Short mmCIF file of C-alpha atoms and ligand atoms in Angstrom, two decimals:
data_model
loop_
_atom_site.label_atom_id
_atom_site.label_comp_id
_atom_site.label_asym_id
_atom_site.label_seq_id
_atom_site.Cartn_x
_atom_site.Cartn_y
_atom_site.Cartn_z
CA UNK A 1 -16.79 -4.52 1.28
CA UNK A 2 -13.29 -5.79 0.33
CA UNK A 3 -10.08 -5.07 2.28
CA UNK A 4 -6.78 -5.53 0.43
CA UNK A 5 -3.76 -6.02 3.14
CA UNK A 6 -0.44 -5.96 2.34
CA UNK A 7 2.41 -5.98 4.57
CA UNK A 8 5.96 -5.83 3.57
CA UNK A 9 8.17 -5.69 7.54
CA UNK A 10 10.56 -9.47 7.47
CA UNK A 11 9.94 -8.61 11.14
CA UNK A 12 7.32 -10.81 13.05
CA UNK A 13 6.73 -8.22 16.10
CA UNK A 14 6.56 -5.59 13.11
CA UNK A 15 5.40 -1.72 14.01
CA UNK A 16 4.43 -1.40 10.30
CA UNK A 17 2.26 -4.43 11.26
CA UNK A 18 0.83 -3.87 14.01
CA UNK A 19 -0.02 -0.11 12.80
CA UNK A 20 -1.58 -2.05 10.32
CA UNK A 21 -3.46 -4.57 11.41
CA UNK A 22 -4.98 -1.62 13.75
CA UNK A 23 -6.35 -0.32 10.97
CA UNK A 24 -8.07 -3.58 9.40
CA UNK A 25 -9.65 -3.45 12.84
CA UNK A 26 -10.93 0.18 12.81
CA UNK A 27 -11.81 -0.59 9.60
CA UNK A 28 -13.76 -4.03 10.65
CA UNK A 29 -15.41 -1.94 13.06
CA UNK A 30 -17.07 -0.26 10.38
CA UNK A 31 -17.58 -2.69 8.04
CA UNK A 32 -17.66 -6.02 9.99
CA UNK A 33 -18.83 -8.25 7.61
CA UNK A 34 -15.87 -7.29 5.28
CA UNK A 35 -13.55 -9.59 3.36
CA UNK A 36 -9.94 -9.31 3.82
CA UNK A 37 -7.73 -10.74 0.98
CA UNK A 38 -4.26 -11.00 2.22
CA UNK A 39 -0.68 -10.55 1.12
CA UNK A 40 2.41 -10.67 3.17
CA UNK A 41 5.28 -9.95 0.78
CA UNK A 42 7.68 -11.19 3.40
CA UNK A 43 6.83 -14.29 4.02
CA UNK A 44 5.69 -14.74 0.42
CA UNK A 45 7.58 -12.18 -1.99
CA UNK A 46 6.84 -11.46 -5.44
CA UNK A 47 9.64 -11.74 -7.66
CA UNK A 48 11.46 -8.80 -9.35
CA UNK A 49 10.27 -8.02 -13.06
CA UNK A 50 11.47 -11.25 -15.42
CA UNK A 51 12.88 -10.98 -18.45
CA UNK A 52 9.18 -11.70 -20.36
CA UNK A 53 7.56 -9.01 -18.21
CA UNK A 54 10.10 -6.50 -18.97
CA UNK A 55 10.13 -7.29 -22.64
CA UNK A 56 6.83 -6.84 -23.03
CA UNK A 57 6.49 -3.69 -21.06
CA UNK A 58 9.41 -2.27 -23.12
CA UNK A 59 7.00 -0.41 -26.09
CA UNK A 60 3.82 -0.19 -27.13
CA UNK A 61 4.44 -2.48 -30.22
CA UNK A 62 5.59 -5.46 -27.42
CA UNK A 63 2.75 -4.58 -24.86
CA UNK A 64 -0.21 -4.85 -28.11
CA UNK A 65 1.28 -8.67 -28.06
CA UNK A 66 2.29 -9.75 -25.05
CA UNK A 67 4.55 -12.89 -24.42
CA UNK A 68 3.07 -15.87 -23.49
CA UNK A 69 2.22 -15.72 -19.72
CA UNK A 70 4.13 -12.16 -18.95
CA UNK A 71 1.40 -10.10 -17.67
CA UNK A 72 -0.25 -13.03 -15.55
CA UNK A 73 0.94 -12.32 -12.23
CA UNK A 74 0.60 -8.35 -13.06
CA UNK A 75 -3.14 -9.38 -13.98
CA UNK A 76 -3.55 -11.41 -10.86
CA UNK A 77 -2.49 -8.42 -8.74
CA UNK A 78 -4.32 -5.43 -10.77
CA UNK A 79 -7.50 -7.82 -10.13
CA UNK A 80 -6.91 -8.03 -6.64
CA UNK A 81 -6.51 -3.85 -6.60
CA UNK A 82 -9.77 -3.88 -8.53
CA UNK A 83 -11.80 -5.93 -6.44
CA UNK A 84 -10.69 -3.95 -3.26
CA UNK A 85 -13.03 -1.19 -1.72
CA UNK A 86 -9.87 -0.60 0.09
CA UNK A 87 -6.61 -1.07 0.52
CA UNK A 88 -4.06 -1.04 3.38
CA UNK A 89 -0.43 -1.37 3.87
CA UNK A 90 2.28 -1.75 6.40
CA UNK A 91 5.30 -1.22 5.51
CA UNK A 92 9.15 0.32 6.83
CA UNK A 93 10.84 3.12 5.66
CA UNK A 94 14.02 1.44 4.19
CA UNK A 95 16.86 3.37 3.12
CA UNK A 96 14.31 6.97 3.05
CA UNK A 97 11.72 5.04 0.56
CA UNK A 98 9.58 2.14 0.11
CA UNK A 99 11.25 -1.78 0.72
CA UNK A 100 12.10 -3.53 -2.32
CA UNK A 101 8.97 -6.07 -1.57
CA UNK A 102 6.67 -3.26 -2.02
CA UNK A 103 8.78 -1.71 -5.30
CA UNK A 104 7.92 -5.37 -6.84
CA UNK A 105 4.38 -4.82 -6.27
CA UNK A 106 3.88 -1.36 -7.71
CA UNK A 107 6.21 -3.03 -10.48
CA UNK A 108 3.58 -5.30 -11.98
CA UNK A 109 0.76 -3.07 -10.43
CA UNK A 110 1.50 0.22 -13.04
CA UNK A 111 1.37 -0.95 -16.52
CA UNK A 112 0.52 1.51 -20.07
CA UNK A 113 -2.63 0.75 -21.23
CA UNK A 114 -3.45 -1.06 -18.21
CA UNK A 115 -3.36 0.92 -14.89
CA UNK A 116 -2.51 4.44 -16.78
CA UNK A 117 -2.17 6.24 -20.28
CA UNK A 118 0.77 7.48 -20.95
CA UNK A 119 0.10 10.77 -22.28
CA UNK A 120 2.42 13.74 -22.89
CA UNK A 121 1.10 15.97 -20.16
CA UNK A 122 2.10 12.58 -18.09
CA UNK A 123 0.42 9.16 -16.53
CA UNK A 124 -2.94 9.10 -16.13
CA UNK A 125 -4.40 6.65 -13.77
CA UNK A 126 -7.12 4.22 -15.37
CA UNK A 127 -8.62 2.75 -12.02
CA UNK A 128 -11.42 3.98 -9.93
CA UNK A 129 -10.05 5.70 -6.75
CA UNK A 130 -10.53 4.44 -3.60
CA UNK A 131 -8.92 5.22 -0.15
CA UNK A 132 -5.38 3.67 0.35
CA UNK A 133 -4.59 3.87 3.90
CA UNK A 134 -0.83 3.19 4.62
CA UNK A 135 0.98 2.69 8.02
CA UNK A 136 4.97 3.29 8.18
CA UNK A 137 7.14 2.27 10.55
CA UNK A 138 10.48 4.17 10.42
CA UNK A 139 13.61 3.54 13.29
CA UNK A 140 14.29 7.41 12.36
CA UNK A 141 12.01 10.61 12.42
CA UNK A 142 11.01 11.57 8.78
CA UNK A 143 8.33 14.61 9.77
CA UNK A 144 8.14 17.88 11.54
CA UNK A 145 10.69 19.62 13.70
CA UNK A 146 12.74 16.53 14.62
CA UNK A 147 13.26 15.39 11.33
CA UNK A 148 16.79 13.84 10.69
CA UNK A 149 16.37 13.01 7.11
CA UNK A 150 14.46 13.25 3.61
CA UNK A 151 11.02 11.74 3.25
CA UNK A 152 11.02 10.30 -0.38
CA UNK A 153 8.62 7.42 0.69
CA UNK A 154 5.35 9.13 1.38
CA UNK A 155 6.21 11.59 -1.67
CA UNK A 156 6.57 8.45 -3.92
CA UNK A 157 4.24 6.11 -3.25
CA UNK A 158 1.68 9.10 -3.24
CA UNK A 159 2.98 9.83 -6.66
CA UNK A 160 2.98 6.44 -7.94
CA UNK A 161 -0.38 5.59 -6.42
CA UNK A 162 -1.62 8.70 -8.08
CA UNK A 163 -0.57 7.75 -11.46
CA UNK A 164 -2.81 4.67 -11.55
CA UNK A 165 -5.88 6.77 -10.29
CA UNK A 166 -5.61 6.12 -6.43
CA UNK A 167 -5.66 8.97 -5.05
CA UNK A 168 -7.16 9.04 -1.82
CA UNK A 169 -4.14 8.33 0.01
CA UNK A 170 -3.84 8.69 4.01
CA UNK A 171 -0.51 7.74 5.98
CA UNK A 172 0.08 7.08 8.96
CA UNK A 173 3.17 6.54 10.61
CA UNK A 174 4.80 5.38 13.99
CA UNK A 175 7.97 6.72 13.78
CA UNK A 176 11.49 7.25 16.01
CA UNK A 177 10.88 3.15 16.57
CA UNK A 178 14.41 2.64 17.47
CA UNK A 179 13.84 4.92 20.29
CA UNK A 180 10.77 3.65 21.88
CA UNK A 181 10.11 0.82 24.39
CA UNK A 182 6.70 -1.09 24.36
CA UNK A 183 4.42 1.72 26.02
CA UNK A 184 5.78 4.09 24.08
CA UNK A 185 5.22 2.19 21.12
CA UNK A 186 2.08 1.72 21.42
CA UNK A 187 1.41 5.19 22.48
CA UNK A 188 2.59 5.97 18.99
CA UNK A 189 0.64 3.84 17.16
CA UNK A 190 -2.79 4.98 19.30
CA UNK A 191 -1.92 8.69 18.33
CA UNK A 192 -1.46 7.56 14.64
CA UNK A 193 -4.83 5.95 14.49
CA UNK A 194 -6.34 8.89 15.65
CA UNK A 195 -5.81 11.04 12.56
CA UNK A 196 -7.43 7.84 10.42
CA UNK A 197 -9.97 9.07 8.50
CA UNK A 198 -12.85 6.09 7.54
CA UNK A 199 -15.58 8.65 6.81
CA UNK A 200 -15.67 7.55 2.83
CA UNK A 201 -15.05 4.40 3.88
CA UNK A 202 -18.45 4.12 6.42
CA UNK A 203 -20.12 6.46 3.50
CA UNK A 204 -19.47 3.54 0.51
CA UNK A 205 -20.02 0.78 3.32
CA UNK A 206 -23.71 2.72 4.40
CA UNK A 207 -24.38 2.98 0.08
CA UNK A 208 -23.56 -1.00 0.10
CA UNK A 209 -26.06 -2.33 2.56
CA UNK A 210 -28.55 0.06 1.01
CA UNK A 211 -28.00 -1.61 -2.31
C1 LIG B 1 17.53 -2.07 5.35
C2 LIG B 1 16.92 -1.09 6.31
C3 LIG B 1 16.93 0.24 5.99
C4 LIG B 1 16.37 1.17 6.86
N1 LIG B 1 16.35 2.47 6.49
C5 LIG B 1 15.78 3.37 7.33
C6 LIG B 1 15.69 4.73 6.94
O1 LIG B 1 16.11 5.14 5.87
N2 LIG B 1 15.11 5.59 7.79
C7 LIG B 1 14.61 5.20 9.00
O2 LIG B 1 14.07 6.02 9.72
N3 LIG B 1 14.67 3.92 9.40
C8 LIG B 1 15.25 2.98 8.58
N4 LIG B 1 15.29 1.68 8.97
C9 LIG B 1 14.70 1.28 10.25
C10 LIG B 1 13.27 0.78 10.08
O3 LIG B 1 12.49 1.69 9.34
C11 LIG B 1 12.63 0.57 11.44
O4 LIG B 1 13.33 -0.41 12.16
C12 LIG B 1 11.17 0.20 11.35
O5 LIG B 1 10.61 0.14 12.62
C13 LIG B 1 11.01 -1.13 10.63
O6 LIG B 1 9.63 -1.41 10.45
P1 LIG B 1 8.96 -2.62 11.24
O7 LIG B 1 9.01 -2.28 12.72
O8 LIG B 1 7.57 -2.65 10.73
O9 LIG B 1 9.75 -3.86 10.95
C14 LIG B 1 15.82 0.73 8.10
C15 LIG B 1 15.84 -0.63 8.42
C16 LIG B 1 16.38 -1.52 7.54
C17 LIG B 1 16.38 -2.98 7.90
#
């Protein structure tokens, strides 16, 4: 089995972090002989679209012949989505949405013809689903009674995720972390991982040592 982990916080002592390196664990605990192929798009951050990669997403005509190296590191990253059984991110709410790091990612990660077919009726994804479990971090409250603003992160990335055929999407989320000292914190994060759901996961993971 083959765990993808991205994490997008600048912050070392990260909540998005450590939500998700909690569930890599859970997921280890299932799966322990599972490899984990890492990215940490803070410390190492993709670059925005270049000029190449934008022409020769610009039309179908342009994406039949690509420039000359454009779609490598979109390649490099679709393959690495591919050969995952499953994927997990941390990441902060910034700003109500997703961090720029992770925008960059989905950037070279949805592509026509690719990762989705553009069709009239809308995208529609190319890749096999499989579960995308995502821990947020947010200094605010973005769910239930208390919420003090709009929520167009979990909404997005759900929709965007979607599009490219992943579509078993979980979140999880420790939010309020402005609020909260270390106990509470972690308080937070131990009622988020309760509501993780790895029963496809141990199903596929069961199905693999069988075969
Ligand atoms: C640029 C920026 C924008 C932010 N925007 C929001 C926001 O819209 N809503 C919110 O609840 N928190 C916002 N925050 C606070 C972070 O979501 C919060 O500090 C979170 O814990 C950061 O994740 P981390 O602990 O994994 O670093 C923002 C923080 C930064 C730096």
């Amino acid at each position: 089995m083959n765990i993808l982990h991205l994490d997008c916080s600048p912050r070392r002592e990260s909540h998005s972090r450590q939500l998700s390196a909690a569930i890599v664990r859970r997921i280890l605990e299932v799966a322990p002989d599972a490899t984990i192929r890492r990215r940490d798009f803070a410390s190492a951050p993709l670059p925005h679209a270049s000029s190449d990669y934008a022409t020769t997403l610009s039309s179908p005509v342009t994406l039949a012949a690509p420039l000359k190296g454009a779609l490598e590191l979109s390649e490099t990253l679709i393959h690495e989505v591919e050969a995952a059984d499953v994927i997990v991110i941390g990441t902060p709410m910034n700003n109500l949405t997703v961090p720029s790091v992770l925008k960059a990612w989905i950037d070279q990660i949805l592509r026509a013809g690719r990762t989705f077919m553009s069709t009239p009726a809308g995208k529609v994804g190319m890749l096999k689903d499989r579960p995308v479990l995502i821990g947020i971090a947010s200094g605010g409250t973005f769910t239930g009674d208390r919420a003090n603003q709009p929520d167009f992160l979990t909404p997005y990335l759900s929709v965007v995720l979607g599009s490219i055929g992943l579509k078993a999407v979980q979140f999880l989320s420790v939010q309020a972390t402005a609020f909260l000292n270390a106990d509470q914190a972690t308080q937070a994060r131990d009622k988020a991982l309760a509501a993780l759901d790895l029963k496809s996961i141990t199903e596929d993971y069961r199905a693999l040592e069988k075969s």
